[in-house]
Amino acid sequence: MNEINRPLASLDYIPADIKLAQDYEALARRFISLPNYEYIAGGSGRDQTLFANVAAFSRRMVYPRILRDVSAGNTHLTLLNKNFPHPIFLAPVAYQKLAHPLGELETARAADVMQSCMVSSTLSTYSLENIASSSSGEKWFQLYFQPKPEFTLDLIKRAELAGYSAIVVTVDASIRTPGLGALRAQFQMPNDCIAVNVAQYEHAQELLVGQSRIFQGVMRDAPTWVHLEQLLMQTHLPVIVKGILHPADALTIKNMGCAGVIVSNHGGRSLDGAPASLDCLAQIRTTVGDDYPVLFDGGIRSGLDIFKAIALGADAVLIGRLQLYALSIAGALGVAHILKLLREELELCMAQAGCSTLKDIRKADILNATHY
Amino acid sequence: MNEINRPLASLDYIPADIKLAQDYEALARRFISLPNYEYIAGGSGRDQTLFANVAAFSRRMVYPRILRDVSAGNTHLTLLNKNFPHPIFLAPVAYQKLAHPLGELETARAADVMQSCMVSSTLSTYSLENIASSSSGEKWFQLYFQPKPEFTLDLIKRAELAGYSAIVVTVDASIRTPGLGALRAQFQMPNDCIAVNVAQYEHAQELLVGQSRIFQGVMRDAPTWVHLEQLLMQTHLPVIVKGILHPADALTIKNMGCAGVIVSNHGGRSLDGAPASLDCLAQIRTTVGDDYPVLFDGGIRSGLDIFKAIALGADAVLIGRLQLYALSIAGALGVAHILKLLREELELCMAQAGCSTLKDIRKADILNATHY
Amino acid sequence: MNEINRPLASLDYIPADIKLAQDYEALARRFISLPNYEYIAGGSGRDQTLFANVAAFSRRMVYPRILRDVSAGNTHLTLLNKNFPHPIFLAPVAYQKLAHPLGELETARAADVMQSCMVSSTLSTYSLENIASSSSGEKWFQLYFQPKPEFTLDLIKRAELAGYSAIVVTVDASIRTPGLGALRAQFQMPNDCIAVNVAQYEHAQELLVGQSRIFQGVMRDAPTWVHLEQLLMQTHLPVIVKGILHPADALTIKNMGCAGVIVSNHGGRSLDGAPASLDCLAQIRTTVGDDYPVLFDGGIRSGLDIFKAIALGADAVLIGRLQLYALSIAGALGVAHILKLLREELELCMAQAGCSTLKDIRKADILNATHY
Amino acid sequence: MNEINRPLASLDYIPADIKLAQDYEALARRFISLPNYEYIAGGSGRDQTLFANVAAFSRRMVYPRILRDVSAGNTHLTLLNKNFPHPIFLAPVAYQKLAHPLGELETARAADVMQSCMVSSTLSTYSLENIASSSSGEKWFQLYFQPKPEFTLDLIKRAELAGYSAIVVTVDASIRTPGLGALRAQFQMPNDCIAVNVAQYEHAQELLVGQSRIFQGVMRDAPTWVHLEQLLMQTHLPVIVKGILHPADALTIKNMGCAGVIVSNHGGRSLDGAPASLDCLAQIRTTVGDDYPVLFDGGIRSGLDIFKAIALGADAVLIGRLQLYALSIAGALGVAHILKLLREELELCMAQAGCSTLKDIRKADILNATHY
């Protein structure tokens, strides 16, 4: 790499060093201030799950298959009765101003151009309405249950009104362990990074003497199965539940009538010590059956990784950190470019593995090579 | 870390660098002289078991479980008909003046404040009576069988009189292999570090020509099953046996009428080459049944580790080195603080894993992810 | 090593540092320019399969067997009704001028002297006729299907006329992911490295808007099973299919009437993320039966490796990178020498494992020691 | 370590740095010239088997067992109707002048003092008669079959006459692959290192054109099962066969009437790529039955390792490199001292594992912990 150091702002052009999607990861260090980079790149605690996510991919190998005609190949996907040209979605990443001054607005433009599905975070730094108006494409709204039910309902109604076509409710982030890297780098959320969607919802918590900061503190208002049932009654939109690793939870969600699950450990940012998402995927797919929508995130760095996730049971995947790295380097152009790279890398792998469609990938053999 | 070197004494305040319990481990190097640090931190021989203890935790992952109401959660424990607010006990660590001038007295104060159970070592540098009077809380006395039975009996009676409510008899330390790190650093027990409880019990050993220093030397007076039987008759206190790794030994102890076992390899300080404590725990739990008291030590560095140990069968855990590190940095305040951190880390993990009680943890699934 | 840097040309003598065949690998860095070296030594993408190939050998151990009379031992092989003094063939390596000005002509001379079978690449930098006339020994022609069928047929007929005795058709290289090392080193094919066999076959591809560069681009004219069937009808030569990793593909090829398969992942230069060739070999041998010709390449660096490949099911092996390294260092002499070293290393291993013949190797036990 | 560099000669005193037997290994680098050190310390080829030998020990853990009375413990052994105070024998190491000017004579003195069994090598630098007269203890003669049968017979008769009580015939060293380290360091056998036992036996080999240097060269006169049968008829001494890794070979040897086997890969100096000795031990013990003499060498660096080898089936073990390291540092005193250290380390491990006798070790459980 021969790029010189650059000011901490977006270039809005693609550096020549970018050959693979994963190259955005290495380059982003030079485009994001250290504390912000540590906050984005790190996981929670000691990053055990963060590393596990990536390692889980490296243990699995894809069989090349030969001489199959893939000239009519495509990466099309139908999910929740919508058609998508490719299965690479944009995960709900909070506080995108950390990576680019125009944050989620740029991401929305990229999603629009690349026909990706953007999942807009409750904790966006532009309003959900503003983001929605930046993209004519498919977009879903990621919901955090608010401590006060009326605020949750308010978010749902605003999302419906703004044109979001599904609710992705995140259930694994009631507590976040701070990442050590960010703590060491003395990360603080910048003043201009405000979760504008929820800034007006006041909330205060008090603890009685002897009560636990955890159980009677942050968990007092944490969502439960009851909240999820209410949500299903409060919206006509399909509800997808994000943050599932245990197959029993996936089954419960399916049986409740939710529209799908996202197998995820919050990119290693929630429970440090949780299994790799990929290590949980196949069993969840087996448990919910072949046709139930199962999405996946956690550790994807290449089109090859996407192939592996689909082969192990995913219908589509979401990218989180890669999205922010590309955003930091080249704004909307970067996000669009990394989606294009990932799609081509996926197509390349499909062609070499003799798969013309995503359905073919689901039937592909994966070698779990536990030693290298 | 931006702490400057400090004199070898306690600060009695919490350094700002401490974010997690394990941070005490790294910081302690600056608060303990090198030979003493090597003695405390090292194991025996080449530290194989020391490292195995820690590695055994890193191979096991905890499943997050979602949407469970844990707002009434707690870490309460009933053990030997006593109630404890949390399952984090203080292991019997010898010679605590190595870490702090007030040694075990500070530890006792911390145990009192944090309602932990302190297990006071036979080899304490303050007398067992002195220590007992420093804490109004639950305390157990750790017993090393003495070469002369009358001295053992004397210790037992003194412990009963001083108010200790259980005897923890250590059976895995008849021989200690010196740790290489301590040898290299030319560790010598400081003159003021005296095992005052037993200093007055004289003992001399002589070897005949051709006899083994091991078998006919140190092992001549080593305790046997007979000694344990006698102990059970000599005290009305419950007797817990510490230093068990093999399930057959655990079963024998249960059948003899002992009150419980502590699965332990003496923190890697006894047989270098012994298995990790955690690798032995589940089979011991299975062997003695669900209700028999099983405690655990060896390798615990975080609340996540405590969760894993409980999930694999422990009722409670003991911390050894962490206790001494915190003691060296901030005296009683440090020990109290690390107990608080560990408890909060445990609660955090419980909340994320959907466990409201320790009993819930015992039912939790652990993924033995053998490769990372 | 005490060799000084040398100009980028062949020495045509054997450096004293070469004790084992693998020594050519380390030494070659000094005889090939960095970009060319990266191109030759690297795999595709992030080199995952490249490393997997080598690691797969290191996990398998060979049992010494004692006191067997091997004084009549030999490495003879009969394959496709031809006799070979040893099973070490020269893989079809493209663009050999990258390593030596006389490229494939030197390789052919070495093959002739050492009675190895040279597989001449479609992408050679000397014409197939020119190469054929440089060697009186056994030679096979490696075929890439051409986008226009008439050009494929032309190649076949030219190969038959020039005296090649088999067609090795490569089916795993329709797409090549560029290796990152070569990209970083800004490798470009030198002007004098021209694939002269096919330079006159013009071909142009155009994409419609919205079409995939992969599926409707490079894969549009990629060979399919139909092409292989046609090939079998177009030539009287035996057809061997190279680039097989999945046993189902091997079985299909056998049932079609092809003469054999080469288990290969193109030296880690095709799908990055494909399994190690060696990890696929035993299952393919089991699937096609004991007597069907199975050749192998991928990761061989020593005679010991050759022993392992044969024990796991290979009839013969091909060397790729080693061939080019030796060519770069000492031209025909180097290639001949490395073949001699490999053969002696194989004989050494056979003698120590009590094997007099290649058939004995096939019956030898291999210990898959998964941990070191 | 704070030893300064010393001249390349024996100190004949024990350096203060030696705490464990294995410490001799690190220190020996300063007492042996680099080429000689590389020759002694290295294995064959790329040292794969050398490293595998050591790694095999690190994967196996020993269970401590508690409260057993071991005060009558000992390490006694009866083997071939001879009593030994401990099971630590001296492997037949060739050319001991490389480590000490008095070579094998010093080793013999140490064996005598420590009541170890010395196995004297055919390739000793002092005559077998001279060595025998340096020790009144148990000694065995290691035999290499000579190309001419009359020379083999001569060696046997000389060994019988000199008072050796068993013949250890080595069958895994017909070919030695040179170790790369020794080659790189330009090791040459010093002029005063002469295999005096066999120096007078002339031998010349010629190859015909086209013959293999291996099969028709070095292997032409290699011993076969016929030679072993003859040996059994030529001597009244018990014959032990050294260099066995495959259980089928062990069984054949037992059925022929040999007195025992030594599980060994020649310390990683014969076939590079052979399995670790320890990985082969248990299956061989199972195959030949509980009572057949099985000795072991390969990778032993501590008393803990000796415990593991016995637990997996060995009756006694031999040390090779450790012996030479101690010899180089402190002559006979060093060899005696390392035997003493190893014995005490073994006793220590036995005491901690609750084993009073070697028979108890054989019944001990070993945990094969494949991951750390």
XYZ file of C-alpha atoms in Angstrom, chain B residues 165-356:
192
model
C -17.930 -22.090 59.628
C -16.313 -24.707 57.432
C -13.014 -26.499 56.966
C -11.559 -26.549 53.455
C -8.910 -29.204 53.477
C -6.382 -28.976 50.662
C -5.188 -32.336 49.411
C -3.225 -31.522 46.280
C -0.257 -29.658 47.665
C 1.885 -32.180 49.448
C 4.606 -31.271 47.001
C 5.035 -28.062 45.148
C 7.278 -27.911 42.099
C 8.921 -24.524 42.082
C 7.854 -22.319 39.200
C 10.655 -21.558 36.806
C 9.838 -17.861 36.627
C 10.192 -17.473 40.375
C 13.393 -19.496 40.366
C 14.870 -17.379 37.593
C 13.864 -14.183 39.411
C 15.523 -15.578 42.546
C 12.358 -15.313 44.583
C 12.827 -15.790 48.313
C 10.085 -15.545 50.859
C 10.608 -12.141 52.560
C 11.516 -12.197 56.236
C 8.219 -10.635 57.276
C 6.179 -13.241 55.411
C 5.789 -15.828 58.110
C 3.106 -18.503 58.277
C 2.236 -17.452 61.803
C -0.467 -20.057 62.327
C 2.008 -22.895 62.154
C 5.322 -21.240 62.959
C 5.338 -22.703 66.422
C 4.785 -26.289 65.235
C 8.300 -27.656 64.928
C 8.971 -30.411 62.458
C 12.112 -32.075 61.215
C 12.596 -34.716 58.585
C 15.515 -37.027 58.136
C 16.220 -39.363 55.291
C 18.048 -42.668 55.523
C 20.635 -43.449 52.903
C 18.997 -44.698 49.722
C 15.598 -43.291 50.542
C 13.784 -41.093 48.118
C 13.531 -37.378 48.922
C 10.050 -37.634 47.505
C 8.503 -40.898 48.639
C 10.242 -41.289 52.008
C 10.826 -37.562 52.395
C 8.047 -35.093 51.730
C 5.465 -37.794 51.195
C 6.197 -39.680 54.410
C 3.834 -37.497 56.394
C 1.550 -36.576 53.510
C -2.139 -36.948 54.333
C -4.031 -40.028 53.253
C -7.640 -41.107 53.283
C -7.155 -42.070 56.931
C -6.339 -38.491 57.813
C -9.481 -37.310 56.084
C -11.589 -39.822 58.017
C -10.057 -38.596 61.269
C -10.717 -35.002 60.333
C -14.390 -35.768 59.805
C -14.539 -37.126 63.343
C -12.534 -34.290 64.863
C -14.756 -31.414 63.834
C -18.419 -30.575 63.789
C -17.837 -28.204 60.908
C -18.600 -29.196 57.358
C -15.482 -30.404 55.559
C -14.894 -29.448 51.951
C -12.063 -31.116 50.073
C -10.043 -28.931 47.725
C -7.873 -30.145 44.880
C -10.005 -32.698 43.025
C -9.688 -33.346 39.289
C -10.569 -37.011 38.898
C -14.252 -37.967 39.186
C -13.486 -41.150 41.115
C -11.851 -39.105 43.865
C -14.854 -36.790 44.001
C -17.190 -39.735 44.415
C -15.116 -41.229 47.219
C -15.167 -37.913 49.041
C -18.912 -37.594 48.695
C -19.445 -41.125 49.938
C -17.261 -40.483 52.996
C -19.606 -37.762 54.118
C -17.624 -34.687 53.258
C -19.685 -31.589 52.616
C -18.367 -30.810 49.182
C -15.431 -30.683 46.780
C -13.468 -27.927 45.147
C -12.410 -28.821 41.606
C -8.957 -27.312 41.461
C -5.402 -27.883 40.330
C -4.109 -25.318 42.773
C -4.034 -22.684 40.080
C -1.466 -24.645 38.128
C 0.868 -24.509 41.136
C 0.872 -28.196 42.011
C 1.378 -30.895 39.361
C 2.564 -29.149 36.214
C 0.966 -31.286 33.540
C -2.369 -31.707 35.304
C -5.474 -31.037 33.168
C -7.230 -27.698 33.216
C -9.716 -27.540 36.078
C -12.492 -26.595 33.684
C -11.842 -29.667 31.537
C -12.536 -31.845 34.588
C -15.580 -30.048 35.955
C -18.494 -31.404 33.939
C -17.583 -35.028 34.491
C -17.240 -34.492 38.222
C -20.637 -32.810 38.368
C -22.156 -35.713 36.488
C -20.508 -38.186 38.845
C -21.575 -36.636 42.161
C -25.061 -35.638 41.046
C -26.821 -32.310 40.696
C -27.169 -31.432 44.353
C -23.766 -32.149 45.836
C -21.737 -28.978 46.545
C -19.072 -28.523 43.882
C -16.910 -25.422 43.931
C -14.371 -24.486 41.335
C -11.165 -22.564 40.862
C -8.511 -22.282 38.186
C -8.260 -19.775 35.389
C -11.149 -17.473 36.193
C -10.429 -13.986 34.914
C -13.910 -12.577 34.249
C -17.599 -12.838 34.997
C -17.972 -14.640 31.693
C -15.605 -17.303 33.007
C -17.719 -17.609 36.154
C -20.798 -18.134 33.998
C -19.028 -20.898 32.091
C -17.871 -22.634 35.271
C -21.379 -22.575 36.724
C -22.877 -23.778 33.454
C -20.463 -26.712 33.510
C -21.430 -27.669 37.054
C -19.987 -25.357 39.693
C -22.107 -23.998 42.537
C -19.608 -21.261 43.300
C -16.139 -20.238 42.249
C -13.036 -19.011 44.021
C -10.600 -16.446 42.753
C -6.946 -16.614 43.695
C -4.533 -14.566 41.647
C -7.087 -11.851 40.809
C -7.606 -11.396 44.541
C -3.897 -10.861 45.108
C -3.509 -8.521 42.150
C -6.314 -6.301 43.392
C -4.922 -6.463 46.905
C -1.524 -5.296 45.696
C -2.973 -2.363 43.788
C -5.605 -1.043 46.137
C -5.762 -3.118 49.318
C -9.203 -3.909 50.701
C -10.698 -1.413 48.287
C -9.152 -3.267 45.357
C -10.376 -6.671 46.496
C -13.853 -5.282 47.079
C -13.772 -3.603 43.694
C -12.708 -6.679 41.782
C -15.481 -8.663 43.469
C -17.922 -5.964 42.399
C -16.607 -5.987 38.842
C -16.770 -9.760 38.613
C -20.289 -9.816 39.955
C -21.424 -7.194 37.478
C -19.701 -9.008 34.641
C -21.480 -12.170 35.725
C -24.822 -10.372 35.883
C -24.188 -8.877 32.470
C -23.519 -12.286 31.012
C -26.573 -13.733 32.778
C -28.783 -10.980 31.401
C -27.462 -11.510 27.882
C -27.848 -15.275 28.225
C -31.370 -14.888 29.587
C -30.563 -16.320 32.991
C -32.233 -14.845 36.085
